[in-house]
Amino acid sequence: MTTADLDDVLIAEAELHPFPWTRGNFADSLAAGHGAFVAQEDDAMVAYAVTSQVMDEAHLLNISVIADRQRAGRGRRFMQHLLAAAKAQGGRRMFLEVRSSNQPAYRLYQRSGFIEIGRRKAYYPAHQGREDAIVMARDL
Ligand SMILES: CC(C)(COP(=O)(O)OP(=O)(O)OC[C@H]1O[C@@H](n2cnc3c(N)ncnc32)[C@H](O)[C@@H]1OP(=O)(O)O)[C@@H](O)C(=O)NCCC(=O)NCCS
């Protein structure tokens, strides 16, 4: 992902997430040197993701597949790429947080080898009140 991708990313982000990242959030990640990826098919973006890594600990911050391309294995394939990229950077373990209501993401993570290691109560803002985060991790 580069700044040239951000217009496409922001359109998808607004559609896919109840509390979308802002342009500034993505720009900060790019400036910080986070892992930032887009997947393209026929020159069109179909998925994007952001990871961060400190020493051997990687974090998945965002993974999204555009709505009309979901449920066809792209999320799983993209995840394999992110896991391999983190490992190639010296990562030994990847962590993530997921909204407790986000069943598609939870399933993707389970199918990709992540296991639940904890919960953060009322971690996310929700449209009514707040929502728990499920913390998951897997070895690389
Ligand atoms: C989560 C997301 C990335 C999955 O992408 P995808 O390309 O649809 O995922 P895949 O087709 O590779 O499916 C991966 C697994 O998740 C399951 N899954 C995907 N969508 C699902 C849904 N709507 N309901 C239940 N399970 C679902 C699939 O069944 C699959 O497991 P299986 O093939 O073993 O049955 C996609 O739904 C998305 O972008 N959601 C909006 C953004 C988001 O919430 N991102 C995560 C938090 S940052």
XYZ file of N, CA and C and ligand atoms in Angstrom:
468
model
N 0.853 -1.186 0.000
C 0.000 0.000 0.000
C 0.891 1.239 0.000
N 0.529 2.182 -0.852
C 1.196 3.483 -0.840
C 0.109 4.565 -0.712
N 0.532 5.801 -0.591
C -0.470 6.878 -0.490
C -1.360 6.915 -1.734
N -0.853 6.452 -2.863
C -1.658 6.429 -4.091
C -2.851 5.474 -3.974
N -2.781 4.526 -3.040
C -3.880 3.569 -2.861
C -4.960 4.086 -1.921
N -4.695 5.188 -1.218
C -5.556 5.534 -0.081
C -6.981 5.907 -0.482
N -7.178 6.503 -1.669
C -8.562 6.817 -2.072
C -9.388 5.533 -2.155
N -8.853 4.517 -2.831
C -9.569 3.232 -2.946
C -9.755 2.585 -1.571
N -8.697 2.613 -0.777
C -8.750 1.977 0.545
C -9.834 2.643 1.406
N -9.910 3.971 1.360
C -10.868 4.676 2.229
C -12.310 4.424 1.819
N -12.555 4.286 0.520
C -13.918 3.962 0.059
C -14.324 2.597 0.615
N -13.420 1.613 0.488
C -13.717 0.266 0.990
C -13.841 0.281 2.513
N -12.940 0.974 3.164
C -12.931 1.008 4.629
C -14.264 1.543 5.164
N -14.788 2.603 4.536
C -16.048 3.201 4.998
C -17.209 2.226 4.831
N -17.118 1.387 3.801
C -18.203 0.440 3.532
C -18.123 -0.784 4.449
N -16.902 -1.169 4.823
C -16.704 -2.470 5.459
C -16.668 -2.430 6.982
N -16.406 -1.249 7.556
C -16.167 -1.191 9.000
C -17.135 -0.242 9.690
N -17.690 -0.650 10.836
C -18.611 0.223 11.570
C -17.914 1.486 12.091
N -16.635 1.369 12.431
C -15.851 2.525 12.881
C -14.579 2.568 12.034
N -14.688 3.100 10.820
C -13.575 3.002 9.870
C -12.350 3.807 10.285
N -11.191 3.289 9.869
C -9.971 4.079 9.992
C -10.109 5.323 9.114
N -9.435 6.401 9.552
C -9.396 7.633 8.763
C -8.186 7.605 7.827
N -8.185 8.567 6.892
C -7.001 8.723 6.029
C -5.743 8.917 6.893
N -5.897 9.699 7.965
C -4.758 9.943 8.855
C -4.249 8.662 9.499
N -5.161 7.771 9.875
C -4.732 6.494 10.476
C -3.871 5.706 9.497
N -4.340 5.614 8.228
C -3.556 4.870 7.233
C -2.241 5.583 6.940
N -2.302 6.917 6.816
C -1.084 7.680 6.518
C -0.062 7.503 7.645
N -0.547 7.509 8.890
C 0.362 7.305 10.028
C 1.021 5.933 9.952
N 0.240 4.914 9.584
C 0.810 3.565 9.475
C 1.878 3.508 8.387
N 1.589 4.155 7.251
C 2.590 4.167 6.174
C 3.853 4.892 6.641
N 3.651 6.030 7.314
C 4.809 6.815 7.770
C 5.608 6.046 8.820
N 4.914 5.248 9.627
C 5.590 4.494 10.686
C 6.303 3.257 10.142
N 6.108 2.984 8.858
C 6.763 1.811 8.279
C 6.072 0.502 8.615
N 4.792 0.583 8.981
C 4.038 -0.655 9.220
C 3.960 -1.467 7.936
N 3.693 -2.779 8.085
C 3.407 -3.577 6.909
C 2.060 -3.118 6.354
N 2.009 -2.703 5.121
C 0.755 -2.204 4.548
C 0.649 -2.766 3.136
N -0.429 -3.487 2.885
C -0.527 -4.297 1.673
C -1.852 -4.065 0.969
N -1.833 -4.076 -0.355
C -3.088 -4.209 -1.102
C -2.949 -5.433 -2.011
N -4.060 -6.125 -2.192
C -4.123 -7.220 -3.162
C -4.942 -6.721 -4.341
N -4.431 -6.956 -5.551
C -5.120 -6.461 -6.737
C -5.429 -7.621 -7.683
N -6.538 -7.480 -8.376
C -6.879 -8.401 -9.458
C -7.268 -7.543 -10.658
N -6.654 -7.795 -11.781
C -6.917 -6.978 -12.975
C -6.802 -5.489 -12.657
N -5.752 -5.136 -11.929
C -5.470 -3.737 -11.573
C -6.475 -3.114 -10.608
N -7.415 -3.891 -10.110
C -8.372 -3.337 -9.145
C -8.069 -3.899 -7.759
N -8.139 -3.035 -6.760
C -7.874 -3.489 -5.397
C -9.015 -4.376 -4.906
N -8.690 -5.542 -4.382
C -9.724 -6.429 -3.837
C -9.573 -6.627 -2.331
N -8.419 -6.289 -1.788
C -8.209 -6.479 -0.348
C -7.052 -5.598 0.097
N -7.031 -5.308 1.394
C -5.907 -4.546 1.938
C -5.702 -4.961 3.390
N -4.520 -4.676 3.901
C -4.207 -5.081 5.279
C -3.083 -4.225 5.819
N -3.068 -4.102 7.156
C -1.990 -3.388 7.843
C -1.522 -4.241 9.014
N -0.223 -4.370 9.147
C 0.377 -5.091 10.271
C 1.447 -4.200 10.895
N 1.774 -4.488 12.137
C 2.931 -3.819 12.736
C 3.794 -4.890 13.377
N 5.035 -4.556 13.610
C 5.934 -5.557 14.175
C 6.971 -4.867 15.056
N 7.133 -5.388 16.255
C 8.202 -4.931 17.146
C 8.994 -6.171 17.528
N 10.252 -6.166 17.165
C 11.105 -7.342 17.358
C 10.426 -8.563 16.727
N 10.196 -9.612 17.533
C 9.631 -10.829 16.935
C 8.112 -10.924 17.119
N 7.480 -9.810 17.523
C 6.039 -9.830 17.797
C 5.299 -9.017 16.736
N 4.481 -9.699 15.966
C 3.723 -9.025 14.905
C 2.274 -8.836 15.362
N 1.630 -7.772 14.860
C 0.226 -7.495 15.170
C -0.525 -7.260 13.872
N -1.649 -7.916 13.747
C -2.523 -7.648 12.606
C -3.475 -6.526 13.005
N -3.413 -5.408 12.311
C -4.209 -4.237 12.681
C -5.460 -4.102 11.825
N -5.419 -4.592 10.605
C -6.571 -4.455 9.712
C -6.413 -5.474 8.588
N -7.480 -6.193 8.295
C -7.523 -7.009 7.073
C -8.940 -6.893 6.521
N -9.049 -6.566 5.271
C -10.357 -6.307 4.670
C -10.369 -6.791 3.228
N -11.478 -7.431 2.877
C -11.708 -7.862 1.493
C -12.954 -7.109 1.017
N -12.913 -6.513 -0.159
C -14.056 -5.692 -0.590
C -15.307 -6.568 -0.705
N -16.459 -5.918 -0.479
C -17.685 -6.663 -0.204
C -18.024 -7.679 -1.294
N -17.927 -7.284 -2.551
C -18.397 -8.206 -3.600
C -17.355 -9.266 -3.970
N -16.249 -9.319 -3.250
C -15.251 -10.373 -3.478
C -15.061 -11.257 -2.242
N -15.924 -11.078 -1.247
C -15.774 -11.883 -0.031
C -16.280 -13.310 -0.227
N -15.912 -14.175 0.710
C -16.378 -15.551 0.796
C -15.943 -16.397 -0.382
N -14.780 -16.099 -0.902
C -14.235 -16.905 -2.005
C -12.778 -17.260 -1.730
N -12.369 -17.207 -0.468
C -11.023 -17.637 -0.099
C -9.958 -16.555 -0.168
N -10.348 -15.344 -0.556
C -9.322 -14.293 -0.663
C -8.758 -13.915 0.701
N -9.639 -13.848 1.703
C -9.165 -13.500 3.044
C -8.122 -14.499 3.530
N -8.387 -15.775 3.347
C -7.434 -16.807 3.798
C -6.129 -16.727 3.028
N -6.211 -16.529 1.728
C -4.969 -16.447 0.939
C -4.159 -15.209 1.317
N -4.861 -14.117 1.517
C -4.182 -12.874 1.889
C -3.508 -13.051 3.256
N -4.225 -13.708 4.160
C -3.661 -13.957 5.487
C -2.373 -14.781 5.390
N -2.345 -15.770 4.516
C -1.126 -16.575 4.353
C 0.040 -15.681 3.947
N -0.243 -14.717 3.087
C 0.794 -13.777 2.660
C 1.272 -12.929 3.841
N 0.333 -12.457 4.665
C 0.703 -11.607 5.806
C 1.531 -12.390 6.818
N 1.152 -13.639 7.045
C 1.900 -14.483 7.992
C 3.318 -14.719 7.472
N 3.428 -15.000 6.192
C 4.755 -15.248 5.610
C 5.610 -13.992 5.648
N 4.986 -12.831 5.373
C 5.743 -11.572 5.386
C 6.247 -11.269 6.793
N 5.400 -11.499 7.800
C 5.816 -11.237 9.184
C 6.949 -12.180 9.585
N 6.838 -13.432 9.175
C 7.887 -14.404 9.497
C 9.205 -14.013 8.831
N 9.103 -13.563 7.583
C 10.315 -13.162 6.849
C 11.008 -11.966 7.498
N 10.215 -11.170 8.245
C 10.782 -10.013 8.969
C 11.279 -10.398 10.363
N 11.302 -11.695 10.657
C 11.795 -12.143 11.963
C 10.710 -12.353 12.993
N 9.444 -12.261 12.577
C 8.343 -12.457 13.522
C 8.257 -13.909 13.980
N 7.927 -14.094 15.260
C 7.755 -15.456 15.790
C 6.315 -15.707 16.228
N 5.558 -14.635 16.436
C 4.180 -14.800 16.880
C 3.375 -13.615 16.346
N 2.137 -13.867 15.949
C 1.261 -12.774 15.509
C 0.050 -12.694 16.438
N -0.306 -11.479 16.809
C -1.446 -11.208 17.684
C -2.482 -10.378 16.920
N -3.718 -10.458 17.354
C -4.763 -9.597 16.790
C -5.893 -9.453 17.794
N -6.712 -8.450 17.570
C -7.948 -8.273 18.338
C -9.105 -8.232 17.370
N -10.225 -8.815 17.767
C -11.398 -8.811 16.893
C -12.637 -8.524 17.737
N -13.538 -7.734 17.160
C -14.813 -7.474 17.844
C -15.539 -8.792 18.085
N -16.126 -8.934 19.261
C -16.781 -10.211 19.578
C -17.956 -10.478 18.629
N -18.519 -9.450 17.997
C -19.646 -9.654 17.072
C -19.186 -9.985 15.646
N -17.900 -9.906 15.374
C -17.430 -10.039 13.977
C -17.136 -11.503 13.634
N -18.215 -12.234 13.397
C -18.101 -13.672 13.141
C -17.296 -13.997 11.879
N -17.491 -13.279 10.766
C -16.672 -13.595 9.584
C -15.181 -13.490 9.868
N -14.768 -12.424 10.558
C -13.341 -12.257 10.847
C -12.870 -13.342 11.825
N -13.685 -13.609 12.844
C -13.307 -14.631 13.833
C -13.091 -15.982 13.143
N -13.982 -16.301 12.227
C -13.858 -17.574 11.486
C -12.596 -17.590 10.628
N -12.364 -16.489 9.944
C -11.140 -16.387 9.135
C -9.911 -16.631 10.013
N -9.877 -16.006 11.169
C -8.708 -16.128 12.040
C -8.567 -17.563 12.569
N -9.687 -18.147 12.973
C -9.637 -19.546 13.433
C -9.109 -20.449 12.327
N -9.648 -20.278 11.133
C -9.239 -21.109 10.000
C -7.788 -20.865 9.623
N -7.252 -19.724 10.027
C -5.861 -19.384 9.723
C -4.934 -19.742 10.877
N -5.443 -20.471 11.862
C -4.565 -21.012 12.906
C -4.470 -20.182 14.171
N -5.253 -19.109 14.268
C -5.223 -18.299 15.491
C -6.103 -18.952 16.558
N -5.646 -18.839 17.809
C -6.477 -19.305 18.918
C -6.736 -18.137 19.870
N -7.879 -18.244 20.541
C -8.294 -17.193 21.472
C -7.412 -17.245 22.699
N -6.818 -16.127 23.092
C -5.977 -16.126 24.298
C -6.506 -15.184 25.370
N -7.557 -14.428 25.081
C -8.114 -13.562 26.120
C -9.176 -12.640 25.565
N -9.717 -11.849 26.449
C -10.745 -10.868 26.080
C -10.429 -9.539 26.727
N -10.696 -8.467 26.016
C -10.621 -7.143 26.623
C -12.056 -6.626 26.690
N -12.526 -6.445 27.936
C -13.906 -6.029 28.148
C -14.123 -4.606 27.620
N -15.231 -4.406 26.902
C -15.661 -3.071 26.458
C -14.539 -2.306 25.759
N -13.802 -3.004 24.917
C -12.601 -2.437 24.284
C -12.955 -1.506 23.128
N -13.973 -1.901 22.364
C -14.311 -1.131 21.156
C -15.545 -0.256 21.384
N -15.574 0.947 20.792
C -16.848 1.667 20.753
C -17.826 0.894 19.870
N -19.089 0.922 20.220
C -20.110 0.264 19.402
C -21.233 1.270 19.195
N -22.174 0.940 18.316
C -23.246 1.894 18.079
C -24.123 2.042 19.312
N -24.194 0.972 20.123
C -24.860 1.094 21.418
C -23.875 0.622 22.471
N -23.317 1.538 23.206
C -22.381 1.183 24.274
C -21.029 0.774 23.730
N -20.438 -0.253 24.329
C -19.123 -0.708 23.905
C -19.145 -2.219 23.721
N -18.102 -2.727 23.091
C -18.079 -4.142 22.721
C -16.737 -4.757 23.121
N -16.766 -6.029 23.530
C -15.525 -6.723 23.916
C -14.647 -6.991 22.699
N -13.350 -7.034 22.954
C -12.401 -7.538 21.956
C -11.985 -8.948 22.364
N -11.932 -9.836 21.392
C -11.328 -11.148 21.594
C -9.885 -11.035 21.115
N -8.948 -11.440 21.971
C -7.535 -11.400 21.615
C -7.133 -12.788 21.126
N -6.477 -12.836 19.978
C -6.082 -14.127 19.394
C -4.599 -14.067 19.016
N -3.988 -15.234 18.928
C -2.570 -15.276 18.562
C -2.256 -16.601 17.887
N -1.178 -16.612 17.115
C -0.643 -17.871 16.588
C 0.862 -17.732 16.383
N 1.527 -18.847 16.507
C 2.958 -18.862 16.217
C 3.160 -18.737 14.714
N 4.323 -18.180 14.360
C 4.628 -18.074 12.926
C 5.535 -19.220 12.538
C -13.187 -10.934 7.474
C -12.965 -10.889 5.957
C -11.621 -10.229 5.676
C -12.980 -12.330 5.403
O -12.637 -12.264 4.019
P -13.162 -13.376 2.972
O -12.391 -13.204 1.711
O -14.641 -13.345 2.904
O -12.712 -14.711 3.728
P -12.575 -16.164 3.090
O -13.499 -16.318 1.933
O -11.133 -16.453 2.894
O -13.159 -17.033 4.300
C -12.366 -17.330 5.441
C -13.162 -18.109 6.440
O -14.081 -17.269 7.114
C -15.437 -17.751 6.950
N -16.306 -16.648 6.638
C -16.070 -15.636 5.765
N -17.141 -14.824 5.720
C -18.042 -15.346 6.590
C -19.349 -14.975 6.981
N -19.953 -13.887 6.454
N -19.978 -15.718 7.905
C -19.393 -16.810 8.423
N -18.153 -17.231 8.082
C -17.506 -16.503 7.178
C -15.405 -18.668 5.765
O -16.383 -19.623 5.905
C -13.996 -19.179 5.739
O -13.856 -20.378 6.421
P -14.072 -21.750 5.614
O -13.707 -21.489 4.176
O -13.148 -22.683 6.273
O -15.498 -22.052 5.792
C -14.122 -10.112 5.257
O -15.363 -10.620 5.709
C -14.101 -8.609 5.520
O -13.381 -7.862 4.855
N -14.925 -8.145 6.489
C -15.050 -6.705 6.750
C -13.802 -6.131 7.355
C -13.449 -6.793 8.662
O -14.279 -6.999 9.551
N -12.142 -7.146 8.823
C -11.647 -7.788 10.019
C -11.350 -6.855 11.114
S -10.035 -5.698 10.694
